[in-house]
XYZ file of C-alpha atoms in Angstrom:
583
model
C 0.000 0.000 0.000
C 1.488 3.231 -0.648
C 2.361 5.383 1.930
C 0.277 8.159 3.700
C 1.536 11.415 4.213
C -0.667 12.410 7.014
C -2.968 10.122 8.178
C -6.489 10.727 8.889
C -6.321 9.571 12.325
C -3.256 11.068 13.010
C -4.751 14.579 12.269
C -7.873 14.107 14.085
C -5.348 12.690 17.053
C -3.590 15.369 17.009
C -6.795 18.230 16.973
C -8.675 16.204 20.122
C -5.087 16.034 22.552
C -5.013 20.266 21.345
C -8.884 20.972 22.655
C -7.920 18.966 25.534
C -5.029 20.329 26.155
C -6.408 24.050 25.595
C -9.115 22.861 28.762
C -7.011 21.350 30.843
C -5.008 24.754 30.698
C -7.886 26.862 30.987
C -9.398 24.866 33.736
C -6.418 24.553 35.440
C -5.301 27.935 34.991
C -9.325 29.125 36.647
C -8.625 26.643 39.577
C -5.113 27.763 40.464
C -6.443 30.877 40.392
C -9.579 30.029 42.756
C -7.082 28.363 44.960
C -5.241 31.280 45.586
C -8.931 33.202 46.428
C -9.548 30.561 49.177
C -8.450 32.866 51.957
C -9.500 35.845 50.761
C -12.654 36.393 53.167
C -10.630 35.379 56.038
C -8.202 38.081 54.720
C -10.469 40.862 54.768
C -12.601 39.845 57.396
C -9.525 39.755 60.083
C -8.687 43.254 58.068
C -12.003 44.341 58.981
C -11.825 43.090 62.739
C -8.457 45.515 63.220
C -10.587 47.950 62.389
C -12.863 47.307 65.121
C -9.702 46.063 67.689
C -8.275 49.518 66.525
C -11.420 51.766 68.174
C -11.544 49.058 71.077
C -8.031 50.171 71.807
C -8.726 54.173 71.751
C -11.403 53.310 74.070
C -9.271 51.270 76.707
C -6.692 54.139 76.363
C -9.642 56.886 77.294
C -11.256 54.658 79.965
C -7.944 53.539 81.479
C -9.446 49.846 81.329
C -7.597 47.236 82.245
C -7.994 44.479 79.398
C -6.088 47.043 77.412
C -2.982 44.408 77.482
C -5.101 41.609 76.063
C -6.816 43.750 73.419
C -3.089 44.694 72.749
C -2.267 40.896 72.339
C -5.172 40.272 70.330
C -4.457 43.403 67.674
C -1.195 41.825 67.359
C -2.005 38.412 66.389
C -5.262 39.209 64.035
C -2.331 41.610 62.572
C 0.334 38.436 62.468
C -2.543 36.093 61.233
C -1.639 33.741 58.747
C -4.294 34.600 56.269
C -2.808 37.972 56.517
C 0.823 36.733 56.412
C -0.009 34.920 53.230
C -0.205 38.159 51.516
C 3.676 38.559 51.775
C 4.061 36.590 48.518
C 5.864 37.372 45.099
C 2.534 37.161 43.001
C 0.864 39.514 45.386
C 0.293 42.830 43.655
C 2.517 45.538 45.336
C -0.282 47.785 46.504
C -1.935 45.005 48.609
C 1.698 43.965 50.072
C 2.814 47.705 50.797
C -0.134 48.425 52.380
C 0.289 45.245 54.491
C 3.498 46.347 55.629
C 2.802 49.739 56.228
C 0.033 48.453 58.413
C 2.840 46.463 59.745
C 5.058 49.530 60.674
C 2.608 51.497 61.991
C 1.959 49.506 64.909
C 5.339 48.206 65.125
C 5.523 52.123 66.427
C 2.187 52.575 68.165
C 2.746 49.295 70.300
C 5.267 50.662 72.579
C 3.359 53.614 73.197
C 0.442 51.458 74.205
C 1.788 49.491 76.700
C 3.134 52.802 78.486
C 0.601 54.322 81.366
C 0.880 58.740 80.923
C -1.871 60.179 80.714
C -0.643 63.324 79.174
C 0.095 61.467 75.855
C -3.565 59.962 75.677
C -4.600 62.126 72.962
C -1.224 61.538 70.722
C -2.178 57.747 71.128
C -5.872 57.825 70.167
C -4.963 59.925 67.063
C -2.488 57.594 65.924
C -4.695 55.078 66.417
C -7.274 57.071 64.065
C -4.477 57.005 61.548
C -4.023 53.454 61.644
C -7.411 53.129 61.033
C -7.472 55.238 57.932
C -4.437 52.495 56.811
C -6.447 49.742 57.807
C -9.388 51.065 55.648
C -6.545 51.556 53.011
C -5.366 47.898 53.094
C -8.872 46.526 53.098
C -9.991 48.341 49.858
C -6.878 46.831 48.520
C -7.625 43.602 49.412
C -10.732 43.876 47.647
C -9.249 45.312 44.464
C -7.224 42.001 44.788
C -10.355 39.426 45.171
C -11.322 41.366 42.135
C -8.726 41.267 40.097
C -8.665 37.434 40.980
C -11.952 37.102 39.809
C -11.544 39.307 36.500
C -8.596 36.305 35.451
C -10.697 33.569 35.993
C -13.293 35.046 33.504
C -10.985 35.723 31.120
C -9.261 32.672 31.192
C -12.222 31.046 30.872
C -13.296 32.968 27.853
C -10.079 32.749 26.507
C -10.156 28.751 26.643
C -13.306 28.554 25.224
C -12.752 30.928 22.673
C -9.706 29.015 21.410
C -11.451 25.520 21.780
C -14.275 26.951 19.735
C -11.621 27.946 16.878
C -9.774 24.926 16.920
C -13.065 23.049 16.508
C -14.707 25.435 13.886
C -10.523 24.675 11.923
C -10.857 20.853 12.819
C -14.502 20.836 11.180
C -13.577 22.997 8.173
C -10.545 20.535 8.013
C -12.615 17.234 8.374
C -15.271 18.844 5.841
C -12.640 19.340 3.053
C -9.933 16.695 3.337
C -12.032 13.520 4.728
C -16.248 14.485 3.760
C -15.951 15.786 0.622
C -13.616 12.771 -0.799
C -16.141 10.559 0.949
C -19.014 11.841 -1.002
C -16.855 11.601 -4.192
C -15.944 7.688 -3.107
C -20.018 7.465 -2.869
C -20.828 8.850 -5.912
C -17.921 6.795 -7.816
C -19.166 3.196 -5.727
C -23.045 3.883 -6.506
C -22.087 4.351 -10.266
C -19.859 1.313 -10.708
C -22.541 -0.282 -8.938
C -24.505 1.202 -12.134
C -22.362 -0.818 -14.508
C -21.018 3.282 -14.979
C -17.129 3.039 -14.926
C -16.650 6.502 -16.080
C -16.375 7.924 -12.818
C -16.614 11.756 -11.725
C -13.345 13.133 -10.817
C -11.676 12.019 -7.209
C -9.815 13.856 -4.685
C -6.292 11.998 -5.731
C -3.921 14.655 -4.747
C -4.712 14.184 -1.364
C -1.522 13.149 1.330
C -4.033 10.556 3.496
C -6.009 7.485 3.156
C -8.700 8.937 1.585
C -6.048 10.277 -1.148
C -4.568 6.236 -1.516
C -8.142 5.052 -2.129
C -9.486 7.603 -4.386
C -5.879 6.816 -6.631
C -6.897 2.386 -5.620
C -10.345 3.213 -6.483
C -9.449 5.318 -10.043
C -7.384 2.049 -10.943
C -9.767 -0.260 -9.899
C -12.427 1.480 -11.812
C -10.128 1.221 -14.693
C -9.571 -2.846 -14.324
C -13.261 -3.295 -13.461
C -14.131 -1.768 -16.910
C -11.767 -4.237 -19.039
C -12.942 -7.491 -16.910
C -16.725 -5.809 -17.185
C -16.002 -5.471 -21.598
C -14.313 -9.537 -20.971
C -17.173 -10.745 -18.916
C -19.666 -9.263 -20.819
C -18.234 -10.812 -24.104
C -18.172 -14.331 -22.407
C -21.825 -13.850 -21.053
C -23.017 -13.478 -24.496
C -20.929 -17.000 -25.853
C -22.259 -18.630 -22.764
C -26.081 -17.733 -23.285
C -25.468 -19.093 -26.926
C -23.910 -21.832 -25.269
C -26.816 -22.145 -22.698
C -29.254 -21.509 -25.436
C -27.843 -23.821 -27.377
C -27.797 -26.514 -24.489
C -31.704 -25.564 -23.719
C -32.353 -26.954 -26.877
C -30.906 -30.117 -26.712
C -32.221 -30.156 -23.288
C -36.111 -29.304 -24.021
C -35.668 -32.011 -26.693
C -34.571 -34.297 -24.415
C -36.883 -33.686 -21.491
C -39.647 -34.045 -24.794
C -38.289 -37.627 -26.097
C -38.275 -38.588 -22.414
C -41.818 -37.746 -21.723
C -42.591 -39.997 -25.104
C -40.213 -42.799 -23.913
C -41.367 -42.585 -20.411
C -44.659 -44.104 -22.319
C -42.108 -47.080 -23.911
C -44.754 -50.095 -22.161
C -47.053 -48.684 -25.977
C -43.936 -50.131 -27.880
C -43.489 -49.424 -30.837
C -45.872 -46.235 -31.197
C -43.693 -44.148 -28.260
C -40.606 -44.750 -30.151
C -42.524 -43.691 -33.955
C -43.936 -40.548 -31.869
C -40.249 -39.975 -30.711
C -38.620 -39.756 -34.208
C -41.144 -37.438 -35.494
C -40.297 -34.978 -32.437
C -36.794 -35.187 -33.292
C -37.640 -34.672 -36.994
C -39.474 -31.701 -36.158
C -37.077 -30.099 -33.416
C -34.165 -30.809 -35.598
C -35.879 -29.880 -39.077
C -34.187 -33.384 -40.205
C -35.198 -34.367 -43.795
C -35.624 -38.028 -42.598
C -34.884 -40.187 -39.539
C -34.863 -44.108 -39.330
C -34.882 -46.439 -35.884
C -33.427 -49.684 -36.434
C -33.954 -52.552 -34.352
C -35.201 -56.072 -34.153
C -37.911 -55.486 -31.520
C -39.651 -53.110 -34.189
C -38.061 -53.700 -37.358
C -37.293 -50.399 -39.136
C -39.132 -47.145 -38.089
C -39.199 -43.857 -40.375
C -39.848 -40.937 -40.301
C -40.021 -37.584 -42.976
C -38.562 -38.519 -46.332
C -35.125 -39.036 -47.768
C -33.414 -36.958 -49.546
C -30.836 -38.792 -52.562
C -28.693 -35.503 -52.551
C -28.336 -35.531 -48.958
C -26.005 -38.204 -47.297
C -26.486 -40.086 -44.332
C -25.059 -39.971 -40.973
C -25.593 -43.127 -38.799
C -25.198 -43.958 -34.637
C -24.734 -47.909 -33.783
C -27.157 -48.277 -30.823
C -25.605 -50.750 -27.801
C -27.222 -52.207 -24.976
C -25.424 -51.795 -21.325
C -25.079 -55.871 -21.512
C -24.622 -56.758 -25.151
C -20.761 -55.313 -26.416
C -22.585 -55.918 -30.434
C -24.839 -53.323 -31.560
C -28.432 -54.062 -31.641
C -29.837 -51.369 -34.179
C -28.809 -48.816 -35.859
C -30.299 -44.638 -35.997
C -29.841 -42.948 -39.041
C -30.747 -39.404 -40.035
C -30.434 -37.064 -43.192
C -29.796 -32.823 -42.424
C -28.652 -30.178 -44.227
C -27.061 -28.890 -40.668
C -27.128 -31.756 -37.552
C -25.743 -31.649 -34.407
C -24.054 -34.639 -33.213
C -23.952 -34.312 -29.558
C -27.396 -34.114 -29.307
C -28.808 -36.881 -32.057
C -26.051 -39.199 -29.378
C -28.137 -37.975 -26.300
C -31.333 -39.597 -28.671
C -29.150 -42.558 -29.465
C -28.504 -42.661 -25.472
C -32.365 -42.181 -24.677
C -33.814 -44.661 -27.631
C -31.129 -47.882 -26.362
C -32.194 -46.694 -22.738
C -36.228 -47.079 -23.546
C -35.761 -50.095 -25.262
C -34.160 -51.734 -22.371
C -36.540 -50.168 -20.374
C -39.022 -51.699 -22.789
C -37.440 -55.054 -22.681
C -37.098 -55.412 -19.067
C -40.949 -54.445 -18.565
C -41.742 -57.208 -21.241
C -39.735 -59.500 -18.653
C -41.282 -58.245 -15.305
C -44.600 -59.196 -16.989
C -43.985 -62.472 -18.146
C -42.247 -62.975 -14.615
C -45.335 -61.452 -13.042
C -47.245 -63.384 -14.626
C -45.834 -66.993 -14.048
C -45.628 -65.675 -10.376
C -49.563 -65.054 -10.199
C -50.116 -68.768 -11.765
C -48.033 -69.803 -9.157
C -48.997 -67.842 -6.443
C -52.770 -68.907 -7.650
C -52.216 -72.669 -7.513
C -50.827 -72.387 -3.945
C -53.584 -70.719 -2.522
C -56.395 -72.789 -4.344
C -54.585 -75.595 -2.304
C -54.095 -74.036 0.878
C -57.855 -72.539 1.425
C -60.474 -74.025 -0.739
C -59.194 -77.458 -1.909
C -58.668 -78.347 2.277
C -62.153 -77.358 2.720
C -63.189 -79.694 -0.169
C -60.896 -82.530 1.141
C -62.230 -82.035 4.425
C -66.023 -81.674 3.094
C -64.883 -85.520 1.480
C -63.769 -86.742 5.072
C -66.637 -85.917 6.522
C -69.017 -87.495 3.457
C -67.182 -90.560 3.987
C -67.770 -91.041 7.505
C -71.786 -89.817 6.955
C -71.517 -93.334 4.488
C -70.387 -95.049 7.167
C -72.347 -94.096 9.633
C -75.777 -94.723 7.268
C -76.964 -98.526 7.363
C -77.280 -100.782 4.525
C -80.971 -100.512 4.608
C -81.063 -97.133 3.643
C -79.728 -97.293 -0.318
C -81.435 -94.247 -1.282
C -79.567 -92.145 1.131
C -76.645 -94.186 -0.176
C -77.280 -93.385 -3.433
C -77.158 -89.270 -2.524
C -74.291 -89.794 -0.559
C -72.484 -91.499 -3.524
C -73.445 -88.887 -5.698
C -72.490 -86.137 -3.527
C -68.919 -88.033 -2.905
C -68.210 -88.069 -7.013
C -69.659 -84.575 -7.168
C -66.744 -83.084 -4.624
C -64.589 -85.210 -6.082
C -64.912 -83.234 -9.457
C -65.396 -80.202 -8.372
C -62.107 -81.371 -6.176
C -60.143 -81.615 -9.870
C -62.121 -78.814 -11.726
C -60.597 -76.437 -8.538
C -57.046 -77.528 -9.230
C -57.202 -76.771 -12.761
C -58.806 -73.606 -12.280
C -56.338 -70.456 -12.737
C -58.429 -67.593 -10.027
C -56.904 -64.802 -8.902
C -56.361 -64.794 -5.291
C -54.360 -62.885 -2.769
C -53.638 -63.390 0.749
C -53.617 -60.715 3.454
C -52.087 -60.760 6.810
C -52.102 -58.517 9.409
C -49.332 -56.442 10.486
C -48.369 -58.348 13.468
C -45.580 -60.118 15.243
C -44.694 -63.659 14.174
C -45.910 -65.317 17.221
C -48.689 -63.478 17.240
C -49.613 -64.552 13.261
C -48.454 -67.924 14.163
C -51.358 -67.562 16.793
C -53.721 -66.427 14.318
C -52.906 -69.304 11.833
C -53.755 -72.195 15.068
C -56.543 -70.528 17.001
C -59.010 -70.926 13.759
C -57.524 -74.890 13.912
C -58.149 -76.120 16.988
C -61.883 -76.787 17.068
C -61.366 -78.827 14.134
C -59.036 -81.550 15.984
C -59.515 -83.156 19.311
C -55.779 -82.896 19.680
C -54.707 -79.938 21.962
C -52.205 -77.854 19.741
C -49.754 -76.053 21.700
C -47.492 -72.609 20.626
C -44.765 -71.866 21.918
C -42.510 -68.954 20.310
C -40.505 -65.984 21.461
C -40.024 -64.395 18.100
C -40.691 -60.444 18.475
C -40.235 -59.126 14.895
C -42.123 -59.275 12.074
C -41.314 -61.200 9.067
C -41.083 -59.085 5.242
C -44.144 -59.753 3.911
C -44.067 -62.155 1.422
C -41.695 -64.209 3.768
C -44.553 -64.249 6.512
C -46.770 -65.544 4.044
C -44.443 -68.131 3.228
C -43.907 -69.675 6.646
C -47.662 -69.643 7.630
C -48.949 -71.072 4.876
C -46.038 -73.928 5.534
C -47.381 -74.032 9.226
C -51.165 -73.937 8.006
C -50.281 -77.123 5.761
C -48.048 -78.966 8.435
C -51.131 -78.451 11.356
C -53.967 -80.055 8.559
C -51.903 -82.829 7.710
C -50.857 -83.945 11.217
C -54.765 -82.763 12.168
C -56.253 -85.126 9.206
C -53.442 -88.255 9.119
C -51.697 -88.438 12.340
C -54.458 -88.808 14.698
C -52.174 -87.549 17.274
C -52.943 -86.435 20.859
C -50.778 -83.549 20.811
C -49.372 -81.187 18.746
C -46.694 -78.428 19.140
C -45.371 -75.474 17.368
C -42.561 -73.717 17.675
C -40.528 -71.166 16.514
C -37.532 -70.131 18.310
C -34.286 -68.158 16.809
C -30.259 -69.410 17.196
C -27.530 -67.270 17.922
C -26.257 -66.230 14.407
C -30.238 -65.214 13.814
C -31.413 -68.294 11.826
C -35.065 -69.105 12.429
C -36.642 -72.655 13.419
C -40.015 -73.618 13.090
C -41.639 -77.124 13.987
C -44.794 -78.814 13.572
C -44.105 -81.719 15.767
C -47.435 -84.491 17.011
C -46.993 -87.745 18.548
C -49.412 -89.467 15.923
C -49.029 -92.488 13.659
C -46.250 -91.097 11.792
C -45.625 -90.540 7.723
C -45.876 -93.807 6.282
C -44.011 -91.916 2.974
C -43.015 -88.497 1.217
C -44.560 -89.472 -1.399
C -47.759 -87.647 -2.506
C -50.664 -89.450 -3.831
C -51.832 -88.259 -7.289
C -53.658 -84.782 -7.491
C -51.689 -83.522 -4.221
C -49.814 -81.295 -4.112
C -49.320 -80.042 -0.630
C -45.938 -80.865 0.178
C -44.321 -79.920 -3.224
C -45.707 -76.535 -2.575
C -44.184 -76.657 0.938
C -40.726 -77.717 -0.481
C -41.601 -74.291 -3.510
C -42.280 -72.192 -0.554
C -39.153 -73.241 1.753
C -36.840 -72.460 -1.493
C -38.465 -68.851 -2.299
C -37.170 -68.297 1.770
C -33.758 -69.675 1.050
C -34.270 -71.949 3.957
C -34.675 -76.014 4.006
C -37.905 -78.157 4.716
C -37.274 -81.717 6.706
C -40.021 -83.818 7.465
C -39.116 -86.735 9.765
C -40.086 -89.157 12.555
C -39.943 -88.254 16.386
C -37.591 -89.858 18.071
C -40.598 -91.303 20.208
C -42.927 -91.598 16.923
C -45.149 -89.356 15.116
C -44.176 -86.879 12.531
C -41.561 -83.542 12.752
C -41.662 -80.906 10.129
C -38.787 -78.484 10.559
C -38.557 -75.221 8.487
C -34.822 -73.496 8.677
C -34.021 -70.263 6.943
C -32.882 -66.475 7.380
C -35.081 -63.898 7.239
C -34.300 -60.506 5.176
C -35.667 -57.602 7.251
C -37.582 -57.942 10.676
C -38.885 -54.991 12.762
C -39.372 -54.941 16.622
C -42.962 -55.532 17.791
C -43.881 -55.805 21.542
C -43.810 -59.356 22.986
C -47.180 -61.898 21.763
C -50.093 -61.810 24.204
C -50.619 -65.531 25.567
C -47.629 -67.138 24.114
C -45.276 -69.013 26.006
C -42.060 -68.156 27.781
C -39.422 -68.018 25.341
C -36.779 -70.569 25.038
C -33.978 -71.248 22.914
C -33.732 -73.907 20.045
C -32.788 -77.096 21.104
C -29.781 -79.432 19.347
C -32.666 -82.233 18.591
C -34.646 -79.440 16.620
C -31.577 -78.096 14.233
């Protein structure tokens, strides 16, 4: 920074320490001189009392009274007084300390004569002490002149002080007004027109020898650089809007081809629609989509003179292309027909992965159907066929026509038994959102009127199961209960769920009944190969074996994805861990 003459604060430093100065002086000057006026109504009063003393002592001297001695001591020491001795200084005016010691030397004369008793000098005495009366009047005026003249300084020198702080301020202002305001004002002016974009500033104050002086000069150069970068910038603004401008335009395009691919599940008409935006946007002479989804899709008309420009399109898994786009211009940009080449090979995978979700989705609700049908309505019909047969049984021979219905009604739920298995109805299950012991409860309350076995839970599981996986393992649980319920003719029957350290998850449908003869299903069953179907959609395994003291065990192992925390099942048992015989 360059360097300043005389610096702002300097000179305002400098113009406060002078009006403080000029007060202190002043002020001081006023108080010295009150100081000195402390004793001056002692002075005059003790002046005034030798008056008095002076006629007291004529009188003692006529009456021959005999306190004349002490009123001769007394004189004396008012005389000697130290308020009156205090006059005997250098800055004492001469009149007041002349008088004083004339005062002094009269009675330095008249004492003797006092203390002496003749009566024939009586008269002398009294009429010198008239004439030291006339002195003592003398001296008093004086002293009065004195308090005056005191006084008199003390106004001036306050008048003076003020009257030269005034100036100096009235200078200092006139100073501060021209050297600091003014170029102030000017730096204003200047900022509040470059702020204006206006870089030909009014003139500045750079002759001055202070700061104000080095930033006028900074701010005249500035000015100066801020013009050229303004003139740059402004000459790059206008290349980047073209730029911009130009990049709206392949953007708007884009944003429009995406709003017609984000329609790709219509095929081939979103992609025909999207060429004839392009064609339009682009004012392309012709445009062709190749690809063996579609075949070959055109657009506008070729041109012979005109020659083509082509863009091999590649999927994000296939290194060979798959199609081909093709285009005819006078003028084309080829950035932006590759951001089309980029959004057509994105659609079509889009397009070809939603052609695979639905044929995925679809072989998933055939599947998902045929499970069901089996797990709700073909165990009703099964059990509807139970129950026929025992009504046979329990009919006597006698009655044939009843027989007869009963046969009739047996065939009947037989077919309607294999017209429900062949039957493709949509059907969904729904489960509560609910811990796993307590859906494990809901799945075996509903079952145990139906056997005279007592079925017993017991599970300390506290999350909840991902959806689909909950649906999984009760419908596995559902089918293990009505087989050991129907076959096993079992007393008892447990299940449990319990969870091992590394979180794996158990559960067991365990009875002590008459035990699985053989895995093997009987044809038009299915129950167990849909158990084995679900057990492998949970990544888990599905045992079915004998209890070590008979009847059946069906174990279900797996790990669950995602569980979340649910307060402890009402009515379950105490939790316990899973036991080496039950891995």
């Amino acid at each position: 920074m360059p360097s300043v003459k005389r610096s702002v604060t300097h000179s305002i430093a400098r113009t406060l320490f002078a009006i403080v100065l000029l007060s202190v002086c002043s002020s001081g000057l006023a108080l010295l001189t009150l100081s000195g006026s402390l004793r001056d109504a002692e002075a005059i009063n003790l002046a005034g009392s030798l008056r008095m003393q002076s006629y007291r002592l004529a009188w003692d001297i006529a009456s021959h009274s005999a306190q004349r001695s002490e009123h001769i001591e007394q004189y004396q020491q008012t005389l000697l007084a130290p308020a009156l001795h205090s006059l005997d200084r250098i800055y004492v005016p001469d009149a007041v300390r002349q008088r004083y010691h004339d005062l002094l030397s009269s009675w330095q004369r008249l004492q003797p004569s006092l203390n002496a008793d003749h009566p024939d000098i009586n008269g002398d005495r009294i009429a010198r002490i008239i004439h030291s009366v006339a002195q003592i009047d003398r001296f008093v005026l004086a002293l009065q002149h004195w308090a005056e003249l005191k006084m008199r300084i003390v106004a001036l020198t306050c008048l003076l002080g003020f009257t030269a702080i005034a100036l100096l301020v009235i200078i200092t202002l006139r100073h501060i007004r021209r050297k600091i305001v003014g170029p102030l004002r000017q730096l204003l002016s200047a900022s509040e027109a470059v702020e204006q974009t206006h870089f030909t500033l009014p003139p500045l104050s750079t002759d001055l020898d202070n700061e104000l002086g080095v930033l006028a000069r900074a701010f005249t150069r500035m000015s100066g650089e801020l013009e050229k970068s303004w003139t740059a910038m402004s000459q790059t603004v206008r290349a980047k809007t073209e730029s911009l401008t130009q990049a709206n335009r392949r953007l708007t395009l884009f944003y429009a081809c995406s709003q017609r691919l984000s329609r790709s599940v219509e095929g081939r008409e979103a992609f025909q629609l999207t060429l004839a935006l392009v064609l339009r946007h682009e004012k392309l002479n012709c445009i062709t989509f190749s690809v063996p989804d579609f075949g070959v899709l055109r657009a506008g008309f070729s041109d012979p003179q005109l020659p083509w420009h082509s863009i091999p399109l590649c999927l994000s898994h296939q290194p060979q292309p798959c199609g081909v786009l093709r285009w005819q211009a006078h003028r084309s940009e080829a950035r932006l027909m590759q951001g089309v080449a980029s959004l057509l090979v994105h659609a079509l995978e889009l397009w070809r992965a939603q052609q695979q979700v639905q044929t995925l989705l679809l072989l998933e609700e055939r599947a998902t159907i045929a499970r069901e049908l089996h797990d709700s309505l073909a165990q009703s019909l099964t059990f509807l066929r139970i129950q026929t047969a025992r009504l046979k049984r329990t009919l006597g021979t006698d009655a044939n026509a009843a027989q007869t219905v009963v046969a009739e009604f047996d065939q009947a739920l037989a077919a309607a038994n294999r017209q429900l298995r062949e039957l493709l109805t949509t059907f969904r299950l729904t489960i509560e959102p609910a811990s796993l012991t307590r859906a494990l409860e809901q799945v075996v309350e509903p079952l145990r009127p139906q056997s005279e076995a007592q079925i017993l839970l017991r599970s300390d599981i506290e999350g909840q199961l991902q959806a689909q996986q909950q649906i999984h393992v009760l419908q596995i649980v559902r089918e293990a209960l009505l087989n050991a319920i129907h076959h096993a003719h079992a007393r008892e029957i447990i299940v449990s769920a319990c969870r091992s350290d590394r979180g794996e998850l158990t559960l067991t449908v365990m009875d002590d009944g008459i035990g699985i003869a053989s895995q093997q299903e009987p044809p038009d069953h299915y129950g167990l190969t849909i158990m084995h179907e679900r057990a492998a959609r949970l990544n888990g395994t599905l045992s079915i074996t004998g209890g070590e003291t008979g009847g059946t065990r069906v174990a279900l192992h797996f790990m669950p994805v995602t569980e979340t925390v649910l307060p402890a099942a009402v009515g379950s048992v105490p939790p316990f861990a899973c036991s080496g015989s039950e891995e």
